[in-house]
PDB file of C-alpha atoms in Angstrom:
ATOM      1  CA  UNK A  22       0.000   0.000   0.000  1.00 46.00           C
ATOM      2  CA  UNK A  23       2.619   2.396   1.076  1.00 45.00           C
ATOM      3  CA  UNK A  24       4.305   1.905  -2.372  1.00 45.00           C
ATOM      4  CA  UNK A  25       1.251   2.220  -4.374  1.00 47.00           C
ATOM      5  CA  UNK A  26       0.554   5.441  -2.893  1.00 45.00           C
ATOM      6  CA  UNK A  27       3.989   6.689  -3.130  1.00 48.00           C
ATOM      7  CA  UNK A  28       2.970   6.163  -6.899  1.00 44.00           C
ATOM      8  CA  UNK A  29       0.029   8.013  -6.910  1.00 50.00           C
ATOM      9  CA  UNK A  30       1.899  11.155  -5.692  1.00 56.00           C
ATOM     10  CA  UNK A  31       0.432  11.624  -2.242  1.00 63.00           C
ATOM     11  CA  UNK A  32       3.107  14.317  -0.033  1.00 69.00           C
ATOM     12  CA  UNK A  33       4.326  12.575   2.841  1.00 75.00           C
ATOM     13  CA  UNK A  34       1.889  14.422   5.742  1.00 74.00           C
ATOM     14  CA  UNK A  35      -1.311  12.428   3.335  1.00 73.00           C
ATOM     15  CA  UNK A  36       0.754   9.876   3.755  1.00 73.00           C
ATOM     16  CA  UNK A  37       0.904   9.488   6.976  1.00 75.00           C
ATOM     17  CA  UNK A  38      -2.577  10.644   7.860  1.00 71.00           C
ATOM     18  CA  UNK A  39      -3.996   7.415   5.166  1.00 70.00           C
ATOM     19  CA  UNK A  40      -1.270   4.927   7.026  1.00 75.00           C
ATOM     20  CA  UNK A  41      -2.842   5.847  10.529  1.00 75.00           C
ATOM     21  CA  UNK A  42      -6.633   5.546   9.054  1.00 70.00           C
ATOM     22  CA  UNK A  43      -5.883   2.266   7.304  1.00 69.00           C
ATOM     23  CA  UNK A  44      -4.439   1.282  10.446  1.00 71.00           C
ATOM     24  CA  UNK A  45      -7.474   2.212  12.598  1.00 68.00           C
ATOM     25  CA  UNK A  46     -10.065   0.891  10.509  1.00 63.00           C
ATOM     26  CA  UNK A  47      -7.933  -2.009  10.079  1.00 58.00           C
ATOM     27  CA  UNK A  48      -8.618  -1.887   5.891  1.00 55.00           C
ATOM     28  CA  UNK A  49      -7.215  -4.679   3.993  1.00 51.00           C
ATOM     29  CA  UNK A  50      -6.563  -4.990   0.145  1.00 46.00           C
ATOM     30  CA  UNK A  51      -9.069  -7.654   0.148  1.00 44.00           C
ATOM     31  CA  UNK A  52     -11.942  -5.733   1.771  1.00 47.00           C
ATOM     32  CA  UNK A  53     -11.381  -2.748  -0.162  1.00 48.00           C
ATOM     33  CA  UNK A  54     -14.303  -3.937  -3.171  1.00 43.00           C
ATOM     34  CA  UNK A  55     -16.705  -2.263  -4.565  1.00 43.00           C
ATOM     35  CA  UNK A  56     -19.371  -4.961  -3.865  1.00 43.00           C
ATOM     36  CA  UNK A  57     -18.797  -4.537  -0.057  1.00 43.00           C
ATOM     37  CA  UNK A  58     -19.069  -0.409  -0.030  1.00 47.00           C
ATOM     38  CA  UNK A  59     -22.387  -1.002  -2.216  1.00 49.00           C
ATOM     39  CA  UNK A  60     -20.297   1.879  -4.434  1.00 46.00           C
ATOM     40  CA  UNK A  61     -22.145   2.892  -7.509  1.00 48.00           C
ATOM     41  CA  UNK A  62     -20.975   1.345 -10.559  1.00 48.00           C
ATOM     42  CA  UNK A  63     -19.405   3.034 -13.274  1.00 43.00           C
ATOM     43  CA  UNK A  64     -20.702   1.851 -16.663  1.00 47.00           C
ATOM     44  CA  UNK A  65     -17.528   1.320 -19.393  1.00 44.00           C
ATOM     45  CA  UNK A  66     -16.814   4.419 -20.926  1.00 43.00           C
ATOM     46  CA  UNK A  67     -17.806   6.910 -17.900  1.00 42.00           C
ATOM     47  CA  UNK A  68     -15.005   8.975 -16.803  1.00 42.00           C
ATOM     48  CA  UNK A  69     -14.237   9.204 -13.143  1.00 39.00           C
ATOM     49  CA  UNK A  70     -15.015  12.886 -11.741  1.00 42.00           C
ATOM     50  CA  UNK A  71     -11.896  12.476  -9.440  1.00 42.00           C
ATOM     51  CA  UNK A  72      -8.997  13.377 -11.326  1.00 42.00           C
ATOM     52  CA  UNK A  73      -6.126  10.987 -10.206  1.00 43.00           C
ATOM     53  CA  UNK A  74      -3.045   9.366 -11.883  1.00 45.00           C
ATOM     54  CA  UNK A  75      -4.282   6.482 -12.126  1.00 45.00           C
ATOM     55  CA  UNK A  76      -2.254   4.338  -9.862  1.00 54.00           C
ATOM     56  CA  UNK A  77      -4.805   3.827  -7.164  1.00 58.00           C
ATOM     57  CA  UNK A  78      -7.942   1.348  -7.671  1.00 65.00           C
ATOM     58  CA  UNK A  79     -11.537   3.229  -7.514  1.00 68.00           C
ATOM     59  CA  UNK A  80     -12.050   1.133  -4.338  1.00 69.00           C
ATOM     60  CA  UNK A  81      -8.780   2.795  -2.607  1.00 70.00           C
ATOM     61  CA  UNK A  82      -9.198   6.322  -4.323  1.00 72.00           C
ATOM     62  CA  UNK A  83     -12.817   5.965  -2.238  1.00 75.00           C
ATOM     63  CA  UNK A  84     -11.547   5.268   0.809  1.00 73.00           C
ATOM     64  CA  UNK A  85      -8.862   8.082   0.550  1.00 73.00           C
ATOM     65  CA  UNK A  86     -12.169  10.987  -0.200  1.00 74.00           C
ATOM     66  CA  UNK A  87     -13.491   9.583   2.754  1.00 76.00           C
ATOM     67  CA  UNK A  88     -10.737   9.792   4.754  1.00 72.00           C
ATOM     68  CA  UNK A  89      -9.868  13.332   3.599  1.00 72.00           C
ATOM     69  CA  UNK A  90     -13.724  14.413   4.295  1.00 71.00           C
ATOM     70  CA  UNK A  91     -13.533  13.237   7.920  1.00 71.00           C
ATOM     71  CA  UNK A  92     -10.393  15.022   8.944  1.00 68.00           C
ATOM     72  CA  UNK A  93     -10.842  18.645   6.507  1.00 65.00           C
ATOM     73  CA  UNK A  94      -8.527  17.304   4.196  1.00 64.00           C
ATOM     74  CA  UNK A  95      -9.128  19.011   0.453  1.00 61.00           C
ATOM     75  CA  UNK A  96     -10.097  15.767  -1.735  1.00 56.00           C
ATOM     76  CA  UNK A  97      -7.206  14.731  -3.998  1.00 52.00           C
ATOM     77  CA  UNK A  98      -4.845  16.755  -2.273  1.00 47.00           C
ATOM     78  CA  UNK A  99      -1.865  15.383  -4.033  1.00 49.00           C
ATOM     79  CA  UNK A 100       1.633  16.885  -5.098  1.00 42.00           C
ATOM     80  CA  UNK A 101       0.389  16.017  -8.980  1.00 46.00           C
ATOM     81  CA  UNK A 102      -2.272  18.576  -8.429  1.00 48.00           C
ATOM     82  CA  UNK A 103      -0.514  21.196  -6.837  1.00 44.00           C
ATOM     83  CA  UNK A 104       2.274  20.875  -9.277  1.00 48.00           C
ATOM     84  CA  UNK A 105      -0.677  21.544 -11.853  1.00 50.00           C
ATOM     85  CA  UNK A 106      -1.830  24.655 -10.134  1.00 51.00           C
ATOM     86  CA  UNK A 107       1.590  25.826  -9.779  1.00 52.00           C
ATOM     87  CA  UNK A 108       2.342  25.797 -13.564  1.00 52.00           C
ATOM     88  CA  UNK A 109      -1.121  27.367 -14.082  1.00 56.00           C
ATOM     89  CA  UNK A 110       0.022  30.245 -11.813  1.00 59.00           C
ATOM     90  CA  UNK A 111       3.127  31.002 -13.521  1.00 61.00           C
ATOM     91  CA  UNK A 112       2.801  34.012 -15.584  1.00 68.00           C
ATOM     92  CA  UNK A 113       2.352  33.009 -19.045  1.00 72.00           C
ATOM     93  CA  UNK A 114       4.112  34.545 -21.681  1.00 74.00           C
ATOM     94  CA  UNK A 115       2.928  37.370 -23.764  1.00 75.00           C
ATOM     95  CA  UNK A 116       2.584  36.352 -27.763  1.00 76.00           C
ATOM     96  CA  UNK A 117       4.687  38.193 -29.866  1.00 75.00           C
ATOM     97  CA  UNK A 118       3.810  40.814 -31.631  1.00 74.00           C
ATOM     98  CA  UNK A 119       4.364  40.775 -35.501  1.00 70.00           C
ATOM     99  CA  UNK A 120       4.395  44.468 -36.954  1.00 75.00           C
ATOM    100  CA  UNK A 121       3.246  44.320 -40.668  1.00 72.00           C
ATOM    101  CA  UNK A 122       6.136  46.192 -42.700  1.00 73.00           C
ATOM    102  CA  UNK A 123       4.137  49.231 -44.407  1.00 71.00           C
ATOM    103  CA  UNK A 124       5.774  50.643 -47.468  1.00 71.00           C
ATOM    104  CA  UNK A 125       5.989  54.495 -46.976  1.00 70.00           C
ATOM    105  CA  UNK A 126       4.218  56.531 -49.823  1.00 70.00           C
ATOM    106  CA  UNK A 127       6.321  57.242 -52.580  1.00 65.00           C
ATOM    107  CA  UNK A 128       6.945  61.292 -52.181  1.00 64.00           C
ATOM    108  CA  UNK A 129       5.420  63.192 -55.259  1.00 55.00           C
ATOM    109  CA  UNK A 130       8.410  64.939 -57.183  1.00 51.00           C
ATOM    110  CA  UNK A 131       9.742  68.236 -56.453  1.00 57.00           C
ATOM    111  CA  UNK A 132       7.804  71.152 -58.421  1.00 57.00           C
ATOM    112  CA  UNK A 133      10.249  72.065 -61.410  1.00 65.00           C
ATOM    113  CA  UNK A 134      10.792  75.496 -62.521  1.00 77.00           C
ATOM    114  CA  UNK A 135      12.753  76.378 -65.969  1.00 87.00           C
ATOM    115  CA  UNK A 136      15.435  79.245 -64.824  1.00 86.00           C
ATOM    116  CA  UNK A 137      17.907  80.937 -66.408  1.00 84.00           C
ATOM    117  CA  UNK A 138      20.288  78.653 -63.787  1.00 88.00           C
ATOM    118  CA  UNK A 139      19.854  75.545 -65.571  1.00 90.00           C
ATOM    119  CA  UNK A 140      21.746  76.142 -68.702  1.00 92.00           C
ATOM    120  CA  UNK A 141      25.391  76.817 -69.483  1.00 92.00           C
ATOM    121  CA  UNK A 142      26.159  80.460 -69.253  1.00 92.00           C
ATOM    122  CA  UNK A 143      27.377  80.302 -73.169  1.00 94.00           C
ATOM    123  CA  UNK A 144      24.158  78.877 -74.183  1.00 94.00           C
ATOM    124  CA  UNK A 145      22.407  82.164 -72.271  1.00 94.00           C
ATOM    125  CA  UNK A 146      24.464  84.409 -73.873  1.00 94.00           C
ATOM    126  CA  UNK A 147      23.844  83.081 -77.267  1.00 95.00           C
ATOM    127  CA  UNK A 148      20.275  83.757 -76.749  1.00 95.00           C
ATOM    128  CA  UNK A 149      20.877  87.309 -75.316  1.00 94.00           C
ATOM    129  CA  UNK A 150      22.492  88.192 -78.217  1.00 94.00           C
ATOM    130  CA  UNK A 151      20.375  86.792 -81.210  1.00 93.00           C
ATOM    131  CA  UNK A 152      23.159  84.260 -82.026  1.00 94.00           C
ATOM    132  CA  UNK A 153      21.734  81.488 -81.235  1.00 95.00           C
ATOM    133  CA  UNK A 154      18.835  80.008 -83.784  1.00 95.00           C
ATOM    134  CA  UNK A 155      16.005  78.179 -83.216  1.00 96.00           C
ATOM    135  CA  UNK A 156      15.150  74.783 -84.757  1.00 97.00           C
ATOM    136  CA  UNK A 157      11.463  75.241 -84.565  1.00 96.00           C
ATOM    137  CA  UNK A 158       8.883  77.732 -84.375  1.00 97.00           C
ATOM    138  CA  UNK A 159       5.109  77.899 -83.788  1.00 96.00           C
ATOM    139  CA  UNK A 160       3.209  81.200 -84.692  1.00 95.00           C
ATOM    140  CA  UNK A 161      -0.081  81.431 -82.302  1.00 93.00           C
ATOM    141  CA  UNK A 162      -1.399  84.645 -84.509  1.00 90.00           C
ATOM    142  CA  UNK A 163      -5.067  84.213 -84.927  1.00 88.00           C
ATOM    143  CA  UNK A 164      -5.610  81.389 -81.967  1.00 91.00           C
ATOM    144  CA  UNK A 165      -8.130  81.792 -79.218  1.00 91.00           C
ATOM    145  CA  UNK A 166      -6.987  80.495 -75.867  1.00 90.00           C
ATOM    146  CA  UNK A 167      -8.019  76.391 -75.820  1.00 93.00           C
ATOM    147  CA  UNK A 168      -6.856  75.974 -79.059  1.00 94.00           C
ATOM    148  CA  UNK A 169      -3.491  77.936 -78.374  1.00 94.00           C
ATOM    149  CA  UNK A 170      -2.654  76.088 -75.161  1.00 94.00           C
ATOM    150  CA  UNK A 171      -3.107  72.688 -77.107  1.00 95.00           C
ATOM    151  CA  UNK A 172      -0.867  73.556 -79.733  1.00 95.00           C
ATOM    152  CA  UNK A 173       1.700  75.097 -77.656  1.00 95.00           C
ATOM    153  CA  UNK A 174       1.734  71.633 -75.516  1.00 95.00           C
ATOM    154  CA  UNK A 175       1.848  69.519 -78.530  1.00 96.00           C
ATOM    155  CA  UNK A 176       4.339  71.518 -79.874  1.00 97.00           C
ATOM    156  CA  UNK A 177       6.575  71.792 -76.567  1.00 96.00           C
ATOM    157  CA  UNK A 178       6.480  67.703 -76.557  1.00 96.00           C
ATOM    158  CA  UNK A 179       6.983  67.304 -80.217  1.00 96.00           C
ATOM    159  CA  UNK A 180      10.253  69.246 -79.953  1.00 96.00           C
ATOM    160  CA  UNK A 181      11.464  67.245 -77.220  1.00 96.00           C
ATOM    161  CA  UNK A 182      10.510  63.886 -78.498  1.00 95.00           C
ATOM    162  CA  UNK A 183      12.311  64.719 -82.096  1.00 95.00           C
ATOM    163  CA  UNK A 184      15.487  65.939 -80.058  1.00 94.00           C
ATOM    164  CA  UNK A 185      15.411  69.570 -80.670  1.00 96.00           C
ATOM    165  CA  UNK A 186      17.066  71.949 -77.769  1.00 96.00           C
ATOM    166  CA  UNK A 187      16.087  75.042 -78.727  1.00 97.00           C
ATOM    167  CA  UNK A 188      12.484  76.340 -80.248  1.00 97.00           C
ATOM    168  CA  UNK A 189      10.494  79.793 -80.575  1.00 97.00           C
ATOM    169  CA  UNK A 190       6.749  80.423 -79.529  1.00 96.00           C
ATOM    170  CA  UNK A 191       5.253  83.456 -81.106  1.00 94.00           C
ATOM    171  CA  UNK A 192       1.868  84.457 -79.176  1.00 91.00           C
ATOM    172  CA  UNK A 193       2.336  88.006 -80.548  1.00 86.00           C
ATOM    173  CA  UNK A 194       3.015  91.635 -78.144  1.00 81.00           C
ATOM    174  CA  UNK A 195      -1.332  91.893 -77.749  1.00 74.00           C
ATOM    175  CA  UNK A 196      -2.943  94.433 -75.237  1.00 71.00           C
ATOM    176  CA  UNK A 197      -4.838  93.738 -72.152  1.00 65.00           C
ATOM    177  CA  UNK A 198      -8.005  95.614 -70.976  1.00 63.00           C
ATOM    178  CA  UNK A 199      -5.794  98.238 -69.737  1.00 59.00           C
ATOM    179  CA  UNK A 200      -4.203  99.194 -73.616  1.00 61.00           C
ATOM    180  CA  UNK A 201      -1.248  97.912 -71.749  1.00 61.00           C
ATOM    181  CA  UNK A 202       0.768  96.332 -75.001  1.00 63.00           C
ATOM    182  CA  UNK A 203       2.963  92.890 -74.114  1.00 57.00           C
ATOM    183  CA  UNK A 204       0.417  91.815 -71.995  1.00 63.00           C
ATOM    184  CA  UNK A 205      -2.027  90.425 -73.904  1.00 75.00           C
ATOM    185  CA  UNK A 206      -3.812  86.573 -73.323  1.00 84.00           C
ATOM    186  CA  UNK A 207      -1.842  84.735 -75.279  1.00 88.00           C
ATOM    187  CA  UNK A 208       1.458  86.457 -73.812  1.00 86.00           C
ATOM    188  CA  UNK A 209       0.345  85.964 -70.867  1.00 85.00           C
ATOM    189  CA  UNK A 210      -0.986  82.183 -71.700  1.00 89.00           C
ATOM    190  CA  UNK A 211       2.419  81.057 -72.825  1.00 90.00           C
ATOM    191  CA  UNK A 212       3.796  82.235 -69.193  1.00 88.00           C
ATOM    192  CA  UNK A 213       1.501  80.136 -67.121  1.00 90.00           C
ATOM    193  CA  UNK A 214       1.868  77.135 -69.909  1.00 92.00           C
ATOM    194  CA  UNK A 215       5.453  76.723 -69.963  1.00 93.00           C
ATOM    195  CA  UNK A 216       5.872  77.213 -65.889  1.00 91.00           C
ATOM    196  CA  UNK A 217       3.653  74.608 -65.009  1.00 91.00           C
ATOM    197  CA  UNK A 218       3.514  71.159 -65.303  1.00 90.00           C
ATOM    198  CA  UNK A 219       3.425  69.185 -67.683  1.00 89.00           C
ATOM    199  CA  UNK A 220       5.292  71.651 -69.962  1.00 93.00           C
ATOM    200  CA  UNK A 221       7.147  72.805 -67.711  1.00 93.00           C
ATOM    201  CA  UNK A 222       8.961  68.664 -67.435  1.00 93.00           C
ATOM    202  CA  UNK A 223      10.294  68.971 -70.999  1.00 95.00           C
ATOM    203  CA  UNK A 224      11.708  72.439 -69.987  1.00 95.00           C
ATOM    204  CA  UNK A 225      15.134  74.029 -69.252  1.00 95.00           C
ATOM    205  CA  UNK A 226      14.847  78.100 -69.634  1.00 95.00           C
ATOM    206  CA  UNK A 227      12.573  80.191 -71.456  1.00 95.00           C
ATOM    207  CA  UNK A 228      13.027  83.847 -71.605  1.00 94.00           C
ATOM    208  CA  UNK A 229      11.653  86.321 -74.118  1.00 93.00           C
ATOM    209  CA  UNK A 230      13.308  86.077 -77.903  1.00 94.00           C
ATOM    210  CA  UNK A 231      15.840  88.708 -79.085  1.00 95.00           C
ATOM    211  CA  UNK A 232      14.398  91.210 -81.701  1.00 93.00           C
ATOM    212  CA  UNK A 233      15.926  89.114 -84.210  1.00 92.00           C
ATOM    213  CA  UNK A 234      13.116  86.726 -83.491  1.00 94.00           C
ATOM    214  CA  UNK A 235      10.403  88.864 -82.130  1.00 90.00           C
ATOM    215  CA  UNK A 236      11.597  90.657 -79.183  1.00 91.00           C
ATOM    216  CA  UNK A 237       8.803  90.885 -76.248  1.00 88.00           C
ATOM    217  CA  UNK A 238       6.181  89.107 -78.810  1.00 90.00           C
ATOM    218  CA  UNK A 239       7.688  85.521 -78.582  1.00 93.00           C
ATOM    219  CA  UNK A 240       9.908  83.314 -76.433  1.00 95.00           C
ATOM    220  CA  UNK A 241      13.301  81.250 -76.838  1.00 97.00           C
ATOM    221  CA  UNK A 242      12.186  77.965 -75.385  1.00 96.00           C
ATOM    222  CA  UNK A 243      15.344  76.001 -74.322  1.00 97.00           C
ATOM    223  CA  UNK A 244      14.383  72.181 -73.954  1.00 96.00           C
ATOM    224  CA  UNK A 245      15.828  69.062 -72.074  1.00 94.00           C
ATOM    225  CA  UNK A 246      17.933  66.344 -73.632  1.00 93.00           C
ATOM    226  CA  UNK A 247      16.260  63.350 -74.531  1.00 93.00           C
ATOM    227  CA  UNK A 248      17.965  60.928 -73.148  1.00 89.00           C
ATOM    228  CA  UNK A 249      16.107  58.024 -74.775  1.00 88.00           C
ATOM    229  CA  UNK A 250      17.742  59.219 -78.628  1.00 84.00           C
ATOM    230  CA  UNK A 251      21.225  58.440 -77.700  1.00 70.00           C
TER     231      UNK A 251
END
């Protein structure tokens, strides 16, 4: 008996309180049967609701509930059990936690502007002086405003996808509502087109032509290389 309940994984103080009842009530092997204690019988398949290791016999596991009932004893109080509860009470460790990469937003490009700073100061003074001629040249005489801004955009790209650098844009001198002359719409059409995007991409420098080519009424139009012709 003492090593069967060694095996069951009684501590030794439920040890020695079961030796002293067995001893007591004088309990045998042989009278420890389920017929005699008129226990209920457990139909194949059941589970027990005592939880043990299964290294006592229902008749003994009985006798030890009883036992533990009559002297305030917890039922099943067993150092299997409490080394259940004390794994249960160790803090349990957090999960990980898996941060999804997120791909930062590609930043839009920087707002171009054609200068005067982008070119070669030889190239500028060629087209200070009137030295310098163009390849191309679009005359908006006649246009209203829609049908000038598409040309001078098809134009613009044209030049650039054929590989030319340099091209004049004649909107004509025109007055505004003032009789102010230079300012007119198409002068002043040509300013906001070839500033702004998506002109202004294909763009280097633009700057009024000499009076070789127009003077105040058109504009040297200095374009990118295309890189894609070489």
């Amino acid at each position: 008996m003492h090593k069967k309940l060694n095996m069951a994984g009684l501590s030794e103080q439920d040890l020695a309180h079961w030796e002293e009842f067995c001893q007591t009530n004088q309990i045998t092997k042989k009278e420890n049967t389920r017929k005699k204690r008129n226990l209920p019988k457990i139909k194949a398949g059941n589970q027990v609701k005592d939880t043990h290791d299964g290294s006592l016999s229902s008749g003994d596991l009985a006798d030890w509930n009883e036992f533990c009932k009559n002297n305030d004893l917890p039922l099943n109080s067993s150092p299997v059990g409490l080394e259940k509860q004390e794994i249960d009470d160790k803090p349990q460790k957090k999960p990980k936690k898996y941060t999804v990469p997120v791909k930062s937003r590609p930043k839009p490009p920087k707002a171009y502007t054609p200068s005067q700073n982008n070119i070669d100061r030889k190239i500028l003074k060629r087209l200070n002086s009137g030295t310098f001629d163009p390849e191309r040249t679009l005359d908006l005489h006649g246009m209203l405003r829609e049908e000038a801004s598409h040309e001078v955009k098809s134009f613009v790209f044209g030049a650039y996808s054929a590989g030319k650098r340099l091209v004049l844009v004649i909107p004509g001198k025109g007055t505004d509502t003032f009789g102010r002359r230079g300012f007119g719409p198409l002068n002043q059409l040509i300013q906001s087109l070839l500033s702004s995007p998506p002109t202004s991409q294909y763009i280097l420098h633009y700057q009024t032509a000499h009076r070789n080519h127009g003077g105040s009424g058109a504009y040297y139009i200095y374009l990118k290389r295309n890189k894609t012709l070489r």
